[in-house]
PDB file of C-alpha atoms and ligand atoms in Angstrom:
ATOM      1  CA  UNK A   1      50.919 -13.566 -23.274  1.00 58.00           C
ATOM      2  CA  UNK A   2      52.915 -10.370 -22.582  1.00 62.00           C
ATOM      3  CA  UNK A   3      51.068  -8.294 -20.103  1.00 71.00           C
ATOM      4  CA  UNK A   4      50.501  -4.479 -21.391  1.00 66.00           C
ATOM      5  CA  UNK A   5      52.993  -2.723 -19.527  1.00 67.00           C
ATOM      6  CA  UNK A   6      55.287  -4.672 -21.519  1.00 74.00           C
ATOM      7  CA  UNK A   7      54.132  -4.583 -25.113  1.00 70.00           C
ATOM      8  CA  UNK A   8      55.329  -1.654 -27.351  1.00 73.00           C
ATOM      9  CA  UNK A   9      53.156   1.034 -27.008  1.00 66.00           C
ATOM     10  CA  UNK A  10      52.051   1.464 -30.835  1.00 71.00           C
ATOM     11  CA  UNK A  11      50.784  -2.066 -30.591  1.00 72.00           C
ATOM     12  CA  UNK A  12      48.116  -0.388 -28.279  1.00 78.00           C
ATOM     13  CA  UNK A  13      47.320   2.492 -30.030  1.00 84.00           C
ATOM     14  CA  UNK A  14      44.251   1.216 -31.046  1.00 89.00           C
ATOM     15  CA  UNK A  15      40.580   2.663 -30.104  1.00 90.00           C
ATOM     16  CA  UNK A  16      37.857   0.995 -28.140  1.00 91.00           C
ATOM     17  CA  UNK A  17      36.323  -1.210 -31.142  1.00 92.00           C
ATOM     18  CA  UNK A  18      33.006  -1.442 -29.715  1.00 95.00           C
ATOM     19  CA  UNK A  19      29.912   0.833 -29.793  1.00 94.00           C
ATOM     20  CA  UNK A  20      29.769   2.942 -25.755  1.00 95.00           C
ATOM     21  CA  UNK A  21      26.885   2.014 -23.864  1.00 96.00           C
ATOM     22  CA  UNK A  22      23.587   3.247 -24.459  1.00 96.00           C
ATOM     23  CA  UNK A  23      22.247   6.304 -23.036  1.00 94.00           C
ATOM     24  CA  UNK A  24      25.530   7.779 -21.954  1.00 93.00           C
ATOM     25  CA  UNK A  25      26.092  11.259 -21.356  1.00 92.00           C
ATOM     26  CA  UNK A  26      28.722  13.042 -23.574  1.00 93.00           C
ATOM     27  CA  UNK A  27      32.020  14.039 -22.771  1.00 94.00           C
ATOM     28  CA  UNK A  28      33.042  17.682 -21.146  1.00 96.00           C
ATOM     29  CA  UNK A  29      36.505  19.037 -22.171  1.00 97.00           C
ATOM     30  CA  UNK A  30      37.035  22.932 -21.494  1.00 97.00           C
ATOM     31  CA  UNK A  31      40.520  23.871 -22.963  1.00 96.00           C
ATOM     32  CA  UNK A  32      43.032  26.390 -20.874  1.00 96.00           C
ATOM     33  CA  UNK A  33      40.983  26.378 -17.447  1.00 95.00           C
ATOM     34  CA  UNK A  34      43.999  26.969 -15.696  1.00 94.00           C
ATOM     35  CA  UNK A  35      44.657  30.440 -17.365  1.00 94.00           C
ATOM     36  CA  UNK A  36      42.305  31.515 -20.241  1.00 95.00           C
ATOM     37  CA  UNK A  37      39.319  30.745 -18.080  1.00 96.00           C
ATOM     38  CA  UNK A  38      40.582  33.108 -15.579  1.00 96.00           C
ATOM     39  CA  UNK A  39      40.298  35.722 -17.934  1.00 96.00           C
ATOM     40  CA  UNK A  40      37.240  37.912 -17.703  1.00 95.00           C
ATOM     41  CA  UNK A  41      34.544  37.109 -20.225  1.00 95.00           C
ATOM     42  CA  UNK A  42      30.535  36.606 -20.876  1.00 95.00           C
ATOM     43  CA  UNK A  43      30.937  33.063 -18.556  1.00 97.00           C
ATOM     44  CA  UNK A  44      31.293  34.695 -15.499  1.00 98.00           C
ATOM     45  CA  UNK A  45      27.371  34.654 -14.123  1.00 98.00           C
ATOM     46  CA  UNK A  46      27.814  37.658 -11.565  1.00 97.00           C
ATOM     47  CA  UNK A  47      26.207  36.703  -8.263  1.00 95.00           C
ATOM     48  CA  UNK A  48      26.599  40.239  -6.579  1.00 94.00           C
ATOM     49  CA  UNK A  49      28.590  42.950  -7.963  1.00 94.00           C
ATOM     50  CA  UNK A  50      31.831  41.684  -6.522  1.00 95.00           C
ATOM     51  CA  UNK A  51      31.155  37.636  -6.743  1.00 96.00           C
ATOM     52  CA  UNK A  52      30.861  35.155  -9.688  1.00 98.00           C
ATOM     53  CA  UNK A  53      30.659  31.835 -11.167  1.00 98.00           C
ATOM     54  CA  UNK A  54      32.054  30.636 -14.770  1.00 98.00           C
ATOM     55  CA  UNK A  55      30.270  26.641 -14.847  1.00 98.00           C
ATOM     56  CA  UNK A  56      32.404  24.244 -15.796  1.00 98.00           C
ATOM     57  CA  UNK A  57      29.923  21.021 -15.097  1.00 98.00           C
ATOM     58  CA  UNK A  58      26.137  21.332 -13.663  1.00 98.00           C
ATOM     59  CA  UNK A  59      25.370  18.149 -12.742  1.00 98.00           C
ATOM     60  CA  UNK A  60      21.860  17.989 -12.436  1.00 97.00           C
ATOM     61  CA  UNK A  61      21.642  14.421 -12.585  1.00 96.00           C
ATOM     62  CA  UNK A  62      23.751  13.452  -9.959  1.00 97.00           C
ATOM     63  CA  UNK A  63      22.939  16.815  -7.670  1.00 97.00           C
ATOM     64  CA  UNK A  64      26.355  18.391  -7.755  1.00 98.00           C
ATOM     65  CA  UNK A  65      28.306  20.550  -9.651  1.00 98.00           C
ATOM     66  CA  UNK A  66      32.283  22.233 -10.548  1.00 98.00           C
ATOM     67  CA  UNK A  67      32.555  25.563 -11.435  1.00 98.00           C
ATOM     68  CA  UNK A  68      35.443  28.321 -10.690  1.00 98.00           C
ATOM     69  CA  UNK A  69      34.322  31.080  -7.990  1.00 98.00           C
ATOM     70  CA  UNK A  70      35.373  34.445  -8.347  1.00 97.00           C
ATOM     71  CA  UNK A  71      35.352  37.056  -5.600  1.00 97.00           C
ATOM     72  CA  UNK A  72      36.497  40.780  -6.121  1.00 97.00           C
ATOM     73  CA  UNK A  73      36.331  42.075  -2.496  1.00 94.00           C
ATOM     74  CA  UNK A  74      37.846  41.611   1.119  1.00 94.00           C
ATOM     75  CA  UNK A  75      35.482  40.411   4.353  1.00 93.00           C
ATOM     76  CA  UNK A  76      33.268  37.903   4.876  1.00 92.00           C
ATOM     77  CA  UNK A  77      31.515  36.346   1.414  1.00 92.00           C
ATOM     78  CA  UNK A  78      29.296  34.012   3.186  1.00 94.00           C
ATOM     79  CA  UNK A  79      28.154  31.604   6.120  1.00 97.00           C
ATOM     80  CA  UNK A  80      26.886  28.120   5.035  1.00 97.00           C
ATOM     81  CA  UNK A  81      26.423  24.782   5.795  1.00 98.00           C
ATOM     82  CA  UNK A  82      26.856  22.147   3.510  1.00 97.00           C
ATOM     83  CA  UNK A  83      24.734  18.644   3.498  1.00 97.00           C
ATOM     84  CA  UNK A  84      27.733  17.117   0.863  1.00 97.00           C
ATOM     85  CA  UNK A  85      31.589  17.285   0.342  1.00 97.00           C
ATOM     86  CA  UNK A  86      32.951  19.650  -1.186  1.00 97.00           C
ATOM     87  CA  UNK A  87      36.584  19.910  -3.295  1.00 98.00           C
ATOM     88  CA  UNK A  88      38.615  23.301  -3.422  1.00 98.00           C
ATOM     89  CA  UNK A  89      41.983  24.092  -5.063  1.00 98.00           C
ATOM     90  CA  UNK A  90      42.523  27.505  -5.100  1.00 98.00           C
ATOM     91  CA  UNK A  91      43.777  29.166  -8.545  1.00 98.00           C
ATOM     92  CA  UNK A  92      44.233  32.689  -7.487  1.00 97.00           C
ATOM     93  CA  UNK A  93      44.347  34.568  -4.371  1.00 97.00           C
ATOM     94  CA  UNK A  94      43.836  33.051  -0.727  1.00 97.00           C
ATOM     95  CA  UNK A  95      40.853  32.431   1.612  1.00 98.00           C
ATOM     96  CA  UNK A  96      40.161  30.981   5.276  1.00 97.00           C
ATOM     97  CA  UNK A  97      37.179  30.084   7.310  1.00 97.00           C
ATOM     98  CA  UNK A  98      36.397  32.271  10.211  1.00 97.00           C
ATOM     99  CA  UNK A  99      36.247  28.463  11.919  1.00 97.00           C
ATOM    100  CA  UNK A 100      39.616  27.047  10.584  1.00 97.00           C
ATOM    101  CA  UNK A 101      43.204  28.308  11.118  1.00 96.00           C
ATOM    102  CA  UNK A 102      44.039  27.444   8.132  1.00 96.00           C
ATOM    103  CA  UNK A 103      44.472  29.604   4.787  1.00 97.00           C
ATOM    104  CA  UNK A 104      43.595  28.619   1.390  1.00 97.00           C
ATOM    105  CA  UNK A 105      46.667  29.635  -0.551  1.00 97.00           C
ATOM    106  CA  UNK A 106      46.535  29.826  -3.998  1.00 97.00           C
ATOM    107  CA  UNK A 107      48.187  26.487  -5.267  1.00 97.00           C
ATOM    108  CA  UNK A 108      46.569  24.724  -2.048  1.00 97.00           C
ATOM    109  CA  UNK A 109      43.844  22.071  -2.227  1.00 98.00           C
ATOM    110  CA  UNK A 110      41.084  22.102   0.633  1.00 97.00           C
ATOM    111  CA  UNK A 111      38.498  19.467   1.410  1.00 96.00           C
ATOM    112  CA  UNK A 112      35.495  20.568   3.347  1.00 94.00           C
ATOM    113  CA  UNK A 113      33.255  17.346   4.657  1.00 96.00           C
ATOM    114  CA  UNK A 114      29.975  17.096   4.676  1.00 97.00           C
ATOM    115  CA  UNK A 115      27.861  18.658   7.433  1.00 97.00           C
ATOM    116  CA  UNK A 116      30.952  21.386   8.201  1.00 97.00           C
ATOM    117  CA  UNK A 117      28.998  25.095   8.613  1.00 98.00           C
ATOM    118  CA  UNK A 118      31.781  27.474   8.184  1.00 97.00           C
ATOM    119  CA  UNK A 119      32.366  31.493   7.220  1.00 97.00           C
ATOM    120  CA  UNK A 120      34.034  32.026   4.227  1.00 96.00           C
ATOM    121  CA  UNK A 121      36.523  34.680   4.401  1.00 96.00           C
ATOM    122  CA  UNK A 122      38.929  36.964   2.175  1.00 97.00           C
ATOM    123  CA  UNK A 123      41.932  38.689   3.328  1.00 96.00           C
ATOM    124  CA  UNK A 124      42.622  42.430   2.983  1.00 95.00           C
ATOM    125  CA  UNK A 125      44.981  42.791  -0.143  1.00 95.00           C
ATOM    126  CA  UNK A 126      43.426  39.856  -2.235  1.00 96.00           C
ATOM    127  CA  UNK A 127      42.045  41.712  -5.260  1.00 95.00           C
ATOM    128  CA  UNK A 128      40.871  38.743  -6.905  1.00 96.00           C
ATOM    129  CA  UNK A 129      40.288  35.310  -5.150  1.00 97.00           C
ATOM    130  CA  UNK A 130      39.675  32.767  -7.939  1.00 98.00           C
ATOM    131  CA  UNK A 131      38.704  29.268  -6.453  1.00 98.00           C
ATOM    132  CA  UNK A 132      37.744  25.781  -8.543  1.00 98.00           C
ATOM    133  CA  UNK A 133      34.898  24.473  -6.052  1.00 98.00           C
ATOM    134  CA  UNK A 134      33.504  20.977  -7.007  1.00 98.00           C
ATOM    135  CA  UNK A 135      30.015  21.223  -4.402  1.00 98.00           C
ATOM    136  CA  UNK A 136      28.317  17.685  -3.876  1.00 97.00           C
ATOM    137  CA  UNK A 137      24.806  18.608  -2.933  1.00 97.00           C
ATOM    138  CA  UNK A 138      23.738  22.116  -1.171  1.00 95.00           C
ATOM    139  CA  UNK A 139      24.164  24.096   1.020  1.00 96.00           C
ATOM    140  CA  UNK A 140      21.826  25.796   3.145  1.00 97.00           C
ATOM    141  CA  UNK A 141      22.991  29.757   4.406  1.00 97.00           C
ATOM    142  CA  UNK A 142      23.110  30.273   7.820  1.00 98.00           C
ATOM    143  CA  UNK A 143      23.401  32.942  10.723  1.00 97.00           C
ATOM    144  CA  UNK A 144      25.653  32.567  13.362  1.00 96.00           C
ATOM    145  CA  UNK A 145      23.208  30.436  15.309  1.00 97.00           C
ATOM    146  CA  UNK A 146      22.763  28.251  12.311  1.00 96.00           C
ATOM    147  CA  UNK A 147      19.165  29.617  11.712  1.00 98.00           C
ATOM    148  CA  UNK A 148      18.651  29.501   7.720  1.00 98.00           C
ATOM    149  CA  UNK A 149      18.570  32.228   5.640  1.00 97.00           C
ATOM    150  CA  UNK A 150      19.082  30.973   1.597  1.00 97.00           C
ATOM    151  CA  UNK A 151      20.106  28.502  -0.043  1.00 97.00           C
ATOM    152  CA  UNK A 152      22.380  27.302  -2.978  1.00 97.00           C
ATOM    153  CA  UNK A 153      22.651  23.725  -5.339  1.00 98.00           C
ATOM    154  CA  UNK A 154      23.181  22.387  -8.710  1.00 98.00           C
ATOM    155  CA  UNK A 155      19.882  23.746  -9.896  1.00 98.00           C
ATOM    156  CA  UNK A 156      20.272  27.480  -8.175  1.00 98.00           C
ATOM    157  CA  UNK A 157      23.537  27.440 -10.364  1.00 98.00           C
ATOM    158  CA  UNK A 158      21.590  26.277 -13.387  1.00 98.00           C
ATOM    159  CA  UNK A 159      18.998  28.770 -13.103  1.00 98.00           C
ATOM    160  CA  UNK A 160      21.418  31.741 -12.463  1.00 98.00           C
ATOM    161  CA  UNK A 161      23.322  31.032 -15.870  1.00 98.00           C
ATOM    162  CA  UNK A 162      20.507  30.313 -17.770  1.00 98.00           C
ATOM    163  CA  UNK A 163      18.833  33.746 -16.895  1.00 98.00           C
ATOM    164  CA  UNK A 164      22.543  35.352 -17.263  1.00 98.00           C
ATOM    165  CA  UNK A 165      23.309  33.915 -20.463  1.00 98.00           C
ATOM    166  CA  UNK A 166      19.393  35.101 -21.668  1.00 98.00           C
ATOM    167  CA  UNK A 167      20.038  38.393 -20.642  1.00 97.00           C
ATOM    168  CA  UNK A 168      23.470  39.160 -21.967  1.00 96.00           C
ATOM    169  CA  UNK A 169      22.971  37.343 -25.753  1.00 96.00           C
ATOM    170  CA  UNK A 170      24.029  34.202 -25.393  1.00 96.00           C
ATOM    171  CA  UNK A 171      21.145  32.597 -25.127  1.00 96.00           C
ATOM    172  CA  UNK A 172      19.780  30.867 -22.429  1.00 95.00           C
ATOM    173  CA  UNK A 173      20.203  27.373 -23.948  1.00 97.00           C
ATOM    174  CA  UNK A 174      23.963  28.281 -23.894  1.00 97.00           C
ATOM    175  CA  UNK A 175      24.086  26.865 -20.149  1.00 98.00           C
ATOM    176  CA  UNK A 176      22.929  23.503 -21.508  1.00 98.00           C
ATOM    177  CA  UNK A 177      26.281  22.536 -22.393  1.00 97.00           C
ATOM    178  CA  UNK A 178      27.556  22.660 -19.222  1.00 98.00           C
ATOM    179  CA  UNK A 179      24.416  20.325 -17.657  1.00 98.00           C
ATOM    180  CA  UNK A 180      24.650  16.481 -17.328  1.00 97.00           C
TER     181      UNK A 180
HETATM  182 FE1  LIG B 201      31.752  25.951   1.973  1.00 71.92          FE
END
């Protein structure tokens, strides 16, 4: 028996013959995330006049969730501490933590571990930052002394898009698509 690297591939061109398991959640497939999604449109729940998210997976299930973050202003956009990983690759613009010497440069990926509190911040002369943030639980807001002040997680995001999508036509069922 030929292993499969080595048959032809046409010969395994064919589907999965079988029924997929019971109960399992339907696919997600967003088309042109790297560049149509950046455009401005009725996805982008505003946060503040200057900061928003466009959802691209709420996973309530599983307590985490991937969405793009947009900011339109310079300085500090917030002090946090998060309680799981997070994943960033940044799509437009550039960033840094007040706490890192690093700079998120658009192009770059950046991996923040669990427990880090850190201040995010952007640059003068960044007139759009536009980051894909995959969050893995919350994250709690924080003052310099690490005193709480907020806090953010799957199910903030949820209820910020529902209410957005409500109040601007869409519907607020429209955020269910995104929700696993
Ligand atoms: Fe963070």
């Amino acid at each position: 028996m030929s292993s499969v690297l080595e048959r032809k591939p046409d010969e395994l061109a064919v589907p999965y013959q079988l029924p997929q398991v019971p109960f399992m959640s339907p696919d997600i497939v967003h088309l042109g995330v790297l560049d149509k999604w950046l455009e401005d449109d009725k996805l982008w729940v505003p946060m503040t006049q200057t900061v928003s998210f466009k959802p691209l997976l709420l996973c309530a299930s599983q307590g985490y969730y991937v969405n793009l973050l947009r900011v339109r202003q310079s300085g500090v956009l917030s002090r946090h501490r998060h309680t799981g990983p997070v994943h960033a690759i940044v799509l437009k613009g550039r960033w840094y933590y007040l706490e890192h010497e690093w700079v998120a440069e658009e192009g770059s990926y950046a991996h923040e571990p669990a427990g880090e509190t850190h201040t995010l911040f952007v640059p003068e002369g960044v007139d759009e930052m536009i980051t894909w943030f995959h969050v893995t639980g919350g994250y709690t807001y924080v003052d310099p002394q690490g005193v709480a002040v907020g806090y953010e997680d799957v199910f903030t995001k949820i209820e910020a898009a529902r209410k957005f999508y409500e109040e601007s036509g869409l519907g607020a069922d429209y955020v269910k698509q995104f929700i696993r």
